[in-house]
């Protein structure tokens, strides 16, 4: 009986020791929370997360959304726009479908066009809905 208890106690101590050493050598990321593995290169397209990841991995190709006139505002600061110029951005923004807004923002970024501050607020409101 004593031998059995001694073996169980030794096993428990050995398990605790190995667990402790394992945590020291291989700490988990994100504060100990397990993370999902990264998706494969291809995405099924059925999840909004995958679509967002694909947008981020999109090539540096600039896609125009019938907004070529906005190229005139390249390198403007967000507070440099007058009301008519802001209305140009607004007209294009509200003509886009919801799924086109993020790619449009990426296109503007690649073209070095900064949104007017009021339009940024409207975009955030539209994306949060």
XYZ file of N, CA, C and O in Angstrom, residues 4-66:
252
model
N 2.382 1.874 -3.408
C 1.418 2.426 -4.356
C 1.240 3.938 -4.145
O 1.242 4.713 -5.102
N 1.113 4.382 -2.901
C 0.996 5.808 -2.611
C 2.265 6.560 -3.007
O 2.196 7.675 -3.525
N 3.418 5.945 -2.785
C 4.686 6.563 -3.143
C 4.804 6.714 -4.664
O 5.244 7.766 -5.159
N 4.371 5.716 -5.414
C 4.413 5.773 -6.880
C 3.459 6.858 -7.386
O 3.795 7.628 -8.295
N 2.242 6.930 -6.825
C 1.282 7.958 -7.231
C 1.803 9.358 -6.917
O 1.664 10.280 -7.724
N 2.378 9.533 -5.747
C 2.932 10.831 -5.361
C 4.086 11.216 -6.280
O 4.173 12.364 -6.728
N 4.968 10.281 -6.591
C 6.096 10.549 -7.485
C 5.584 10.914 -8.880
O 6.119 11.822 -9.546
N 4.542 10.223 -9.338
C 3.954 10.535 -10.652
C 3.364 11.934 -10.690
O 3.513 12.664 -11.675
N 2.683 12.324 -9.620
C 2.087 13.657 -9.557
C 3.163 14.739 -9.538
O 3.056 15.756 -10.237
N 4.231 14.522 -8.751
C 5.327 15.488 -8.682
C 6.013 15.600 -10.041
O 6.321 16.696 -10.512
N 6.233 14.467 -10.697
C 6.873 14.464 -12.012
C 6.006 15.201 -13.041
O 6.512 15.992 -13.842
N 4.683 15.006 -12.995
C 3.761 15.687 -13.913
C 3.792 17.196 -13.691
O 3.867 17.970 -14.646
N 3.757 17.623 -12.430
C 3.828 19.047 -12.128
C 5.145 19.663 -12.585
O 5.171 20.763 -13.138
N 6.232 18.946 -12.380
C 7.550 19.433 -12.773
C 7.649 19.581 -14.291
O 8.123 20.603 -14.796
N 7.179 18.576 -15.022
C 7.223 18.635 -16.481
C 6.304 19.733 -17.026
O 6.649 20.421 -17.997
N 5.157 19.941 -16.415
C 4.246 21.005 -16.835
C 4.890 22.369 -16.615
O 4.833 23.244 -17.492
N 5.521 22.555 -15.487
C 6.188 23.811 -15.174
C 7.315 24.090 -16.173
O 7.434 25.200 -16.710
N 8.135 23.092 -16.448
C 9.244 23.258 -17.392
C 8.702 23.542 -18.793
O 9.226 24.380 -19.520
N 7.623 22.849 -19.172
C 7.020 23.078 -20.481
C 6.505 24.497 -20.647
O 6.657 25.114 -21.698
N 5.898 25.046 -19.588
C 5.397 26.415 -19.653
C 6.540 27.419 -19.722
O 6.407 28.473 -20.332
N 7.662 27.121 -19.096
C 8.814 28.007 -19.172
C 9.429 28.004 -20.562
O 9.820 29.039 -21.088
N 9.538 26.829 -21.157
C 10.176 26.714 -22.457
C 9.263 27.122 -23.615
O 9.729 27.644 -24.624
N 7.970 26.881 -23.495
C 7.022 27.147 -24.578
C 5.832 27.952 -24.063
O 4.725 27.437 -23.954
N 6.036 29.241 -23.781
C 4.910 30.043 -23.280
C 3.881 30.256 -24.380
O 4.217 30.380 -25.552
N 2.602 30.323 -23.986
C 1.527 30.573 -24.944
C 1.452 32.053 -25.229
O 1.718 32.876 -24.373
N 1.026 32.394 -26.440
C 0.856 33.790 -26.831
C -0.477 34.302 -26.315
O -1.338 33.547 -25.934
N -0.650 35.623 -26.344
C -1.902 36.292 -25.959
C -2.296 36.021 -24.517
O -3.444 35.727 -24.231
N -1.376 36.093 -23.618
C -1.698 35.981 -22.202
C -2.236 34.621 -21.800
O -3.052 34.529 -20.914
N -1.797 33.568 -22.462
C -2.215 32.230 -22.086
C -3.455 31.740 -22.807
O -3.836 30.600 -22.668
N -4.099 32.605 -23.589
C -5.267 32.164 -24.335
C -4.806 31.412 -25.570
O -3.863 31.803 -26.234
N -5.497 30.339 -25.870
C -5.153 29.613 -27.073
C -5.687 30.378 -28.269
O -6.764 30.940 -28.235
N -4.903 30.398 -29.333
C -5.329 31.104 -30.532
C -5.625 30.104 -31.625
O -5.060 29.019 -31.666
N -6.516 30.497 -32.506
C -6.836 29.640 -33.649
C -5.665 29.671 -34.610
O -4.956 30.663 -34.721
N -5.459 28.586 -35.299
C -4.365 28.550 -36.249
C -4.672 29.476 -37.414
O -5.815 29.778 -37.716
N -3.634 29.946 -38.077
C -3.795 30.852 -39.197
C -4.509 30.128 -40.333
O -4.270 28.957 -40.582
N -5.401 30.831 -41.040
C -6.082 30.188 -42.148
C -5.115 29.884 -43.275
O -4.068 30.520 -43.399
N -5.480 28.922 -44.087
C -4.658 28.565 -45.223
C -4.662 29.702 -46.221
O -5.427 30.644 -46.121
N -3.791 29.605 -47.228
C -3.699 30.648 -48.236
C -5.045 30.928 -48.881
O -5.384 32.045 -49.181
N -5.827 29.869 -49.120
C -7.117 30.049 -49.761
C -8.198 30.153 -48.693
O -8.135 29.529 -47.668
N -9.197 30.946 -48.976
C -10.299 31.122 -48.036
C -11.577 30.699 -48.726
O -11.756 30.920 -49.922
N -12.473 30.097 -47.951
C -13.735 29.649 -48.523
C -14.640 30.817 -48.878
O -15.566 30.666 -49.673
N -14.390 31.999 -48.299
C -15.187 33.176 -48.599
C -16.496 33.242 -47.840
O -17.275 34.160 -48.028
N -16.743 32.263 -46.977
C -18.005 32.225 -46.257
C -17.955 33.003 -44.948
O -18.952 33.118 -44.279
N -16.810 33.521 -44.601
C -16.666 34.208 -43.322
C -16.164 35.619 -43.549
O -15.292 35.858 -44.367
N -16.699 36.560 -42.807
C -16.308 37.959 -42.940
C -14.837 38.146 -42.583
O -14.138 38.951 -43.181
N -14.334 37.355 -41.640
C -12.935 37.463 -41.221
C -12.016 37.125 -42.384
O -11.047 37.820 -42.641
N -12.327 36.061 -43.102
C -11.508 35.662 -44.237
C -11.478 36.763 -45.288
O -10.432 37.066 -45.840
N -12.643 37.353 -45.568
C -12.709 38.402 -46.571
C -11.845 39.586 -46.159
O -11.157 40.170 -46.988
N -11.859 39.938 -44.896
C -11.036 41.044 -44.418
C -9.562 40.703 -44.553
O -8.764 41.538 -44.971
N -9.188 39.458 -44.221
C -7.798 39.041 -44.372
C -7.370 39.095 -45.830
O -6.253 39.496 -46.141
N -8.257 38.700 -46.726
C -7.918 38.733 -48.142
C -7.715 40.167 -48.617
O -6.844 40.422 -49.447
N -8.495 41.103 -48.097
C -8.312 42.504 -48.470
C -6.936 42.993 -48.043
O -6.278 43.729 -48.758
N -6.518 42.584 -46.846
C -5.214 43.016 -46.344
C -4.079 42.425 -47.157
O -3.024 43.026 -47.281
N -4.291 41.238 -47.712
C -3.260 40.568 -48.493
C -3.324 40.945 -49.968
O -2.553 40.459 -50.759
N -4.291 41.805 -50.305
C -4.492 42.210 -51.684
C -3.208 42.820 -52.238
O -2.439 43.433 -51.509
N -3.014 42.663 -53.517
C -1.827 43.235 -54.136
C -1.881 44.756 -54.082
O -2.883 45.338 -53.712
N -0.827 45.370 -54.462
C -0.732 46.824 -54.434
C -1.420 47.440 -55.645
O -1.207 48.609 -55.949
N -2.253 46.690 -56.331
C -2.973 47.192 -57.495
C -4.031 48.207 -57.052
O -4.809 47.953 -56.146
N -4.046 49.344 -57.721
C -5.017 50.389 -57.396
C -6.280 50.142 -58.210
O -6.236 49.986 -59.420
N -7.407 50.100 -57.508
C -8.696 49.916 -58.152
C -9.456 51.227 -58.017
O -9.591 51.771 -56.924
N -9.959 51.727 -59.133
C -10.727 52.968 -59.119
C -12.215 52.645 -59.036
O -12.692 51.693 -59.627
N -12.941 53.449 -58.286
C -14.385 53.301 -58.107
C -15.085 54.513 -58.712
O -15.871 55.184 -58.056
N -14.766 54.786 -59.983
C -15.263 55.968 -60.676
C -14.982 57.222 -59.846
O -15.837 58.093 -59.678
